Amino acid sequence: MSWTRRGLILMAGMMLAGVISLPVLAQEAAKIDSGDTAWIITSTLLVMVMTAPGLALFYGGLVNQRNVLTTLMHSFFCLCLVSVQWVVIGYTLSFGATQGGVIGGLGHLFFNGVGPDANGTIPQLVFAMFQCMFAVITVGLITGAYAERISFSAFVLFSLLWTTLIYDPLCHWVWGGGWMGPKGLKALDFAGGTVVHISSGVSALVTILVIGKRHGYPHSITPPHNLPFTLIGASLLWFGWFGFNAGSALAANGLAGLAFCVTNTAAATAALTWLLIEKIFHGKPTILGAATGAVAGLVAITPASGFVSVCSSLWIGAGAGIVCYIGVNTIKKRFGYDDTLDVFGVHGLGGTWGALATGLFASEAAGGTNGLFYGNPTQLWLQFVSVAATIAYAGIGTFIILKIVGMITPLRVKVEDEVAGMDLSQHGEVAYNFFSPGMSPTSH
């Protein structure tokens, strides 16, 4: 065979191999879907808005005017602190290769190996940043419990340790291949009932029991200074929660649409339920009740949002309104703990109800497995185990962290600093300057 003929055969073979490989290359390129990627980037921004400015304004409006900047600072600082912590170590502890189903390995330290390659149908970097915003808001939620008395240095150290030692392992247990998720216990938690709300709510309760009550509580505590702030914050939380729940589908698909719809339905139902209770027992529905009820509904539907029907979300929302109203207005008063902004009453109890309700209302038709009401009582038991494990781990872990922080820096400010206001004593600023030019604060 001549060299010319050999060359022609070789060229033809190379061309044929190229043609055969085209579908393979196209298939590789198609792993990342532009629509899914755009939706999860949008969802990431929505979840970010939940913390700053959503949570910041929601909490900021509820405190005394002397503490509003400090409260806003807590949420904004969590965004900054956890964003860096997540890159350095948080992501790898949460989503690194599992170490016995308990914690992620260190292969992704400093985002090592986290790049534009596909994670499902979206880039891994996008997935990592979406999950980052969950970590941010979870530790931010706790700040509402100890508002108006924790020292800033204690807040910073506690937030860093809690995110690393409590949130990251819990995230791995449920979503990172750990023992509680689909590869283990098979408890259902679509967007964070255990990971986000029960963990933050229980940790909030432990924190306030260790730190103690505000000076003069409850007799000299002033009412919320700016309810319009709170309503705007609650509205931004509701807005961002669509990214929180619907984004957890990790694709722009029917499951995201289901989560989107049940999220809105549960929030509205819980708000209406809260207002109805206020009207029956107090004669007047309040804007604070509407805002709190809506957040309670959002909390409760979070673990169930990818597993239940729209009709079931009505019941979950109504239950959240009742459970969280009792937690805020009855249980808190009965036991006398000083949960400044009702983190345990809304997130701890609301998250617990939502996780258990998932075991009641989950159905295969909605995209999950069946719960008790659809013939599978085992799922309710699995939900109970996941709730109990989260409460135990978050509660005991938070207590230990607080003791460590207390050995390094005082947990709370001095009484005189608390009376003067956290804004001045911790940051040297005031939110509202009511004085004319040239007039000192002490002038009359």
C-alpha positions as semicolon CSV with decimal commas, in nm:
position;residue;x (nm);y (nm);z (nm)
1;M;0,000;0,000;0,000
2;S;0,144;0,335;-0,104
3;W;0,212;0,611;0,148
4;T;-0,047;0,825;-0,031
5;R;-0,318;0,565;0,018
6;R;-0,214;0,515;0,381
7;G;-0,234;0,888;0,440
8;L;-0,580;0,911;0,289
9;I;-0,704;0,621;0,504
10;L;-0,552;0,780;0,817
11;M;-0,714;1,116;0,740
12;A;-1,050;0,949;0,676
13;G;-1,020;0,762;1,006
14;M;-0,942;1,081;1,195
15;M;-1,239;1,258;1,034
16;L;-1,469;0,965;1,120
17;A;-1,343;0,965;1,482
18;G;-1,409;1,338;1,498
19;V;-1,763;1,294;1,371
20;I;-1,829;1,013;1,619
21;S;-1,691;1,222;1,906
22;L;-1,911;1,522;1,831
23;P;-2,216;1,393;2,022
24;V;-1,991;1,303;2,315
25;L;-1,841;1,653;2,324
26;A;-2,184;1,805;2,288
27;Q;-2,307;1,587;2,571
28;E;-2,017;1,700;2,794
29;A;-2,088;2,065;2,715
30;A;-2,457;2,017;2,786
31;K;-2,396;1,914;3,147
32;I;-2,410;2,278;3,251
33;D;-2,748;2,424;3,169
34;S;-2,758;2,801;3,120
35;G;-3,116;2,833;3,243
36;D;-3,047;2,636;3,560
37;T;-2,728;2,833;3,618
38;A;-2,904;3,166;3,575
39;W;-3,178;3,061;3,816
40;I;-2,936;2,948;4,089
41;I;-2,728;3,265;4,055
42;T;-3,051;3,461;4,095
43;S;-3,150;3,244;4,391
44;T;-2,811;3,308;4,551
45;L;-2,875;3,681;4,530
46;L;-3,225;3,634;4,671
47;V;-3,089;3,444;4,972
48;M;-2,823;3,711;5,023
49;V;-3,096;3,978;5,030
50;M;-3,264;3,780;5,308
51;T;-2,974;3,865;5,542
52;A;-2,879;4,212;5,428
53;P;-3,101;4,406;5,416
54;G;-3,395;4,171;5,495
55;L;-3,304;4,024;5,833
56;A;-3,115;4,339;5,927
57;L;-3,424;4,558;5,885
58;F;-3,661;4,298;6,035
59;Y;-3,452;4,278;6,352
60;G;-3,341;4,641;6,345
61;G;-3,695;4,775;6,363
62;L;-3,777;4,561;6,667
63;V;-3,506;4,685;6,903
64;N;-3,465;5,008;7,097
65;Q;-3,347;5,303;6,889
66;R;-3,019;5,306;7,087
67;N;-2,939;4,957;6,954
68;V;-3,054;4,967;6,594
69;L;-2,711;5,016;6,435
70;T;-2,563;4,731;6,635
71;T;-2,848;4,505;6,526
72;L;-2,802;4,603;6,162
73;M;-2,428;4,548;6,203
74;H;-2,479;4,195;6,328
75;S;-2,649;4,086;6,006
76;F;-2,411;4,273;5,777
77;F;-2,106;4,146;5,963
78;C;-2,231;3,787;5,938
79;L;-2,245;3,830;5,561
80;C;-1,882;3,941;5,557
81;L;-1,746;3,695;5,814
82;V;-1,916;3,378;5,690
83;S;-1,845;3,457;5,325
84;V;-1,473;3,435;5,404
85;Q;-1,508;3,143;5,645
86;W;-1,699;2,949;5,378
87;V;-1,419;2,987;5,125
88;V;-1,145;2,900;5,373
89;I;-1,297;2,599;5,549
90;G;-1,678;2,602;5,563
91;Y;-1,751;2,460;5,220
92;T;-1,508;2,172;5,250
93;L;-1,639;2,075;5,595
94;S;-1,992;2,082;5,457
95;F;-1,950;1,932;5,109
96;G;-1,608;1,770;5,105
97;A;-1,573;1,393;5,072
98;T;-1,755;1,247;5,370
99;Q;-1,557;1,123;5,666
100;G;-1,777;0,851;5,811
101;G;-2,094;1,047;5,735
102;V;-2,004;1,300;6,007
103;I;-1,798;1,575;5,845
104;G;-1,654;1,665;5,507
105;G;-1,288;1,619;5,428
106;L;-1,038;1,900;5,375
107;G;-0,996;1,857;5,001
108;H;-1,168;2,188;4,923
109;L;-0,979;2,413;5,168
110;F;-0,965;2,767;5,029
111;F;-1,202;2,649;4,752
112;N;-0,935;2,416;4,619
113;G;-1,085;2,227;4,326
114;V;-1,403;2,435;4,332
115;G;-1,431;2,572;3,981
116;P;-1,658;2,611;3,679
117;D;-1,693;2,236;3,631
118;A;-2,041;2,089;3,649
119;N;-2,218;2,002;3,972
120;G;-2,536;1,857;3,829
121;T;-2,640;2,111;3,567
122;I;-2,476;2,415;3,730
123;P;-2,112;2,512;3,788
124;Q;-1,971;2,396;4,120
125;L;-1,876;2,755;4,203
126;V;-2,238;2,861;4,171
127;F;-2,352;2,574;4,392
128;A;-2,088;2,666;4,651
129;M;-2,194;3,030;4,662
130;F;-2,561;2,938;4,684
131;Q;-2,487;2,725;4,987
132;C;-2,269;3,000;5,133
133;M;-2,570;3,228;5,170
134;F;-2,750;2,961;5,372
135;A;-2,462;2,956;5,619
136;V;-2,466;3,335;5,636
137;I;-2,831;3,372;5,732
138;T;-2,833;3,078;5,974
139;V;-2,584;3,229;6,216
140;G;-2,744;3,569;6,151
141;L;-3,078;3,441;6,280
142;I;-2,929;3,371;6,623
143;T;-2,834;3,736;6,669
144;G;-3,198;3,828;6,731
145;A;-3,202;3,627;7,055
146;Y;-2,914;3,799;7,233
147;A;-2,967;4,145;7,080
148;E;-2,918;4,452;7,301
149;R;-2,665;4,292;7,538
150;I;-2,389;4,080;7,378
151;S;-2,043;4,233;7,342
152;F;-1,924;4,273;6,985
153;S;-1,606;4,073;7,041
154;A;-1,808;3,783;7,184
155;F;-2,050;3,805;6,891
156;V;-1,766;3,780;6,637
157;L;-1,593;3,485;6,805
158;F;-1,918;3,302;6,872
159;S;-2,038;3,346;6,511
160;L;-1,712;3,210;6,370
161;L;-1,698;2,908;6,601
162;W;-2,068;2,830;6,570
163;T;-2,063;2,834;6,191
164;T;-1,758;2,610;6,180
165;L;-1,846;2,364;6,456
166;I;-2,227;2,353;6,442
167;Y;-2,358;2,464;6,104
168;D;-2,098;2,301;5,882
169;P;-2,130;1,950;6,033
170;L;-2,513;1,971;6,031
171;C;-2,505;2,080;5,668
172;H;-2,287;1,782;5,586
173;W;-2,517;1,544;5,774
174;V;-2,817;1,648;5,566
175;W;-2,696;1,774;5,228
176;G;-2,328;1,682;5,200
177;G;-2,351;1,304;5,196
178;G;-2,371;1,258;5,573
179;W;-2,560;1,015;5,792
180;M;-2,890;1,204;5,809
181;G;-2,947;1,262;5,438
182;P;-3,048;1,048;5,137
183;K;-2,747;0,816;5,176
184;G;-2,817;0,753;5,543
185;L;-3,123;0,806;5,761
186;K;-3,323;0,945;5,466
187;A;-3,485;1,221;5,671
188;L;-3,643;1,484;5,448
189;D;-3,516;1,842;5,464
190;F;-3,555;2,021;5,134
191;A;-3,418;2,364;5,223
192;G;-3,317;2,377;5,588
193;G;-3,569;2,290;5,858
194;T;-3,306;2,112;6,067
195;V;-2,990;2,263;5,920
196;V;-3,104;2,626;5,938
197;H;-3,406;2,683;6,160
198;I;-3,398;2,421;6,436
199;S;-3,023;2,463;6,478
200;S;-3,043;2,842;6,502
201;G;-3,357;2,840;6,718
202;V;-3,223;2,591;6,973
203;S;-2,883;2,762;6,978
204;A;-3,060;3,093;7,036
205;L;-3,237;2,952;7,342
206;V;-2,915;2,812;7,488
207;T;-2,737;3,141;7,423
208;I;-2,988;3,356;7,608
209;L;-2,998;3,114;7,902
210;V;-2,619;3,138;7,934
211;I;-2,587;3,514;7,872
212;G;-2,888;3,611;8,082
213;K;-3,166;3,864;8,053
214;R;-3,138;4,227;7,950
215;H;-3,102;4,480;8,229
216;G;-3,450;4,560;8,363
217;Y;-3,626;4,281;8,170
218;P;-3,923;4,269;8,136
219;H;-4,041;4,583;8,317
220;S;-3,821;4,851;8,159
221;I;-3,792;4,710;7,806
222;T;-3,920;4,950;7,542
223;P;-4,142;4,841;7,249
224;P;-4,011;4,817;6,890
225;H;-3,886;5,156;6,777
226;N;-3,961;5,128;6,403
227;L;-4,227;4,884;6,284
228;P;-4,209;5,009;5,924
229;F;-3,848;4,879;5,921
230;T;-3,974;4,545;6,047
231;L;-4,245;4,518;5,782
232;I;-4,000;4,606;5,505
233;G;-3,757;4,349;5,644
234;A;-4,026;4,081;5,662
235;S;-4,128;4,157;5,303
236;L;-3,767;4,123;5,188
237;L;-3,738;3,795;5,375
238;W;-4,051;3,669;5,200
239;F;-3,911;3,788;4,866
240;G;-3,575;3,623;4,924
241;W;-3,729;3,302;5,054
242;F;-3,834;3,212;4,700
243;G;-3,465;3,173;4,622
244;F;-3,412;2,991;4,952
245;N;-3,674;2,723;4,883
246;A;-3,730;2,718;4,507
247;G;-3,356;2,756;4,450
248;S;-3,298;2,439;4,650
249;A;-3,430;2,243;4,351
250;L;-3,093;2,339;4,197
251;A;-3,264;2,370;3,860
252;A;-3,527;2,578;3,683
253;N;-3,783;2,299;3,673
254;G;-4,119;2,181;3,802
255;L;-3,982;2,106;4,148
256;A;-3,869;2,467;4,178
257;G;-4,216;2,574;4,072
258;L;-4,374;2,358;4,342
259;A;-4,143;2,496;4,610
260;F;-4,214;2,849;4,488
261;C;-4,589;2,802;4,516
262;V;-4,604;2,627;4,854
263;T;-4,366;2,885;5,002
264;N;-4,599;3,172;4,919
265;T;-4,910;2,980;5,027
266;A;-4,773;2,877;5,367
267;A;-4,643;3,227;5,446
268;A;-4,975;3,391;5,364
269;T;-5,175;3,129;5,557
270;A;-4,958;3,162;5,867
271;A;-4,987;3,542;5,863
272;L;-5,366;3,525;5,833
273;T;-5,380;3,265;6,112
274;W;-5,173;3,485;6,344
275;L;-5,392;3,786;6,273
276;L;-5,707;3,585;6,335
277;I;-5,575;3,471;6,673
278;E;-5,489;3,830;6,765
279;K;-5,834;3,948;6,664
280;I;-6,008;3,675;6,867
281;F;-5,803;3,712;7,185
282;H;-5,695;4,077;7,178
283;G;-5,949;4,248;6,957
284;K;-5,695;4,406;6,723
285;P;-5,476;4,252;6,452
286;T;-5,126;4,406;6,442
287;I;-4,868;4,469;6,174
288;L;-4,607;4,304;6,399
289;G;-4,828;3,996;6,418
290;A;-4,869;3,986;6,041
291;A;-4,494;4,012;5,984
292;T;-4,409;3,754;6,249
293;G;-4,676;3,515;6,127
294;A;-4,551;3,533;5,770
295;V;-4,196;3,453;5,878
296;A;-4,327;3,163;6,087
297;G;-4,500;3,020;5,780
298;L;-4,185;3,058;5,574
299;V;-3,984;2,878;5,840
300;A;-4,229;2,587;5,865
301;I;-4,261;2,523;5,492
302;T;-3,885;2,526;5,433
303;P;-3,811;2,157;5,503
304;A;-4,130;2,045;5,326
305;S;-4,124;2,273;5,024
306;G;-4,008;2,011;4,776
307;F;-4,210;1,725;4,920
308;V;-4,570;1,839;4,981
309;S;-4,868;1,953;4,775
310;V;-5,005;2,305;4,763
311;C;-5,308;2,195;4,965
312;S;-5,080;2,056;5,237
313;S;-4,893;2,385;5,255
314;L;-5,215;2,548;5,376
315;W;-5,220;2,316;5,677
316;I;-4,849;2,360;5,743
317;G;-4,887;2,739;5,731
318;A;-5,189;2,737;5,962
319;G;-5,007;2,509;6,206
320;A;-4,706;2,740;6,203
321;G;-4,925;3,039;6,289
322;I;-5,070;2,856;6,588
323;V;-4,749;2,690;6,715
324;C;-4,532;3,000;6,687
325;Y;-4,799;3,229;6,835
326;I;-4,812;3,003;7,141
327;G;-4,432;2,997;7,156
328;V;-4,398;3,375;7,144
329;N;-4,695;3,475;7,357
330;T;-4,741;3,186;7,603
331;I;-4,432;2,967;7,641
332;K;-4,192;3,262;7,656
333;K;-4,397;3,434;7,925
334;R;-4,451;3,111;8,117
335;F;-4,079;3,033;8,147
336;G;-3,955;3,393;8,155
337;Y;-3,655;3,364;7,926
338;D;-3,547;3,680;7,744
339;D;-3,549;3,589;7,375
340;T;-3,523;3,947;7,250
341;L;-3,663;3,898;6,900
342;D;-3,829;3,556;6,944
343;V;-3,580;3,345;6,754
344;F;-3,664;3,029;6,946
345;G;-4,040;3,090;6,930
346;V;-4,039;3,139;6,552
347;H;-3,741;2,946;6,418
348;G;-3,693;2,680;6,684
349;L;-4,058;2,587;6,723
350;G;-4,156;2,672;6,365
351;G;-3,868;2,466;6,226
352;T;-3,958;2,173;6,451
353;W;-4,322;2,185;6,339
354;G;-4,215;2,208;5,976
355;A;-3,976;1,912;5,999
356;L;-4,238;1,694;6,168
357;A;-4,512;1,816;5,934
358;T;-4,295;1,702;5,645
359;G;-4,324;1,353;5,789
360;L;-4,701;1,395;5,797
361;F;-4,776;1,555;5,459
362;A;-4,495;1,438;5,228
363;S;-4,620;1,254;4,922
364;E;-4,465;1,077;4,626
365;A;-4,694;1,272;4,396
366;A;-4,529;1,596;4,509
367;G;-4,178;1,468;4,442
368;G;-4,071;1,297;4,763
369;T;-4,158;0,991;4,960
370;N;-4,489;0,933;5,134
371;G;-4,546;1,055;5,489
372;L;-4,783;0,937;5,759
373;F;-5,098;1,072;5,595
374;Y;-5,011;0,883;5,276
375;G;-4,950;0,548;5,442
376;N;-4,587;0,570;5,557
377;P;-4,560;0,628;5,935
378;T;-4,189;0,541;5,924
379;Q;-4,112;0,876;5,763
380;L;-4,254;1,063;6,063
381;W;-4,025;0,861;6,290
382;L;-3,725;0,947;6,070
383;Q;-3,819;1,314;6,091
384;F;-3,841;1,289;6,469
385;V;-3,495;1,132;6,490
386;S;-3,348;1,408;6,273
387;V;-3,511;1,676;6,488
388;A;-3,389;1,517;6,812
389;A;-3,034;1,479;6,678
390;T;-3,025;1,841;6,563
391;I;-3,156;1,971;6,896
392;A;-2,902;1,767;7,092
393;Y;-2,603;1,856;6,875
394;A;-2,684;2,226;6,837
395;G;-2,782;2,268;7,201
396;I;-2,483;2,095;7,360
397;G;-2,240;2,234;7,104
398;T;-2,361;2,589;7,151
399;F;-2,326;2,561;7,529
400;I;-1,965;2,446;7,495
401;I;-1,884;2,722;7,244
402;L;-2,028;2,988;7,476
403;K;-1,815;2,863;7,764
404;I;-1,505;2,880;7,545
405;V;-1,592;3,230;7,424
406;G;-1,660;3,340;7,782
407;M;-1,309;3,233;7,885
408;I;-1,162;3,454;7,611
409;T;-1,381;3,766;7,625
410;P;-1,683;3,883;7,828
411;L;-2,006;3,756;7,674
412;R;-2,205;4,070;7,746
413;V;-2,144;4,439;7,790
414;K;-2,140;4,620;8,124
415;V;-2,471;4,739;8,264
416;E;-2,382;5,105;8,206
417;D;-2,298;5,032;7,842
418;E;-2,624;4,845;7,798
419;V;-2,819;5,137;7,945
420;A;-2,634;5,388;7,727
421;G;-2,711;5,179;7,421
422;M;-2,508;4,934;7,219
423;D;-2,464;5,173;6,928
424;L;-2,264;5,421;7,134
425;S;-2,089;5,177;7,366
426;Q;-1,986;4,926;7,098
427;H;-1,951;5,137;6,785
428;G;-1,946;5,504;6,882
429;E;-2,236;5,585;6,652
430;V;-2,604;5,672;6,673
431;A;-2,874;5,587;6,421
432;Y;-3,072;5,908;6,461
433;N;-2,922;6,252;6,516
434;F;-3,199;6,477;6,649
435;F;-2,972;6,768;6,738
436;S;-2,928;7,094;6,549
437;P;-2,581;7,200;6,426
438;G;-2,377;7,327;6,717
439;M;-2,601;7,165;6,978
440;S;-2,446;6,895;7,194
441;P;-2,644;6,585;7,298
442;T;-2,656;6,720;7,654
443;S;-2,796;7,061;7,557
444;H;-3,153;7,149;7,659
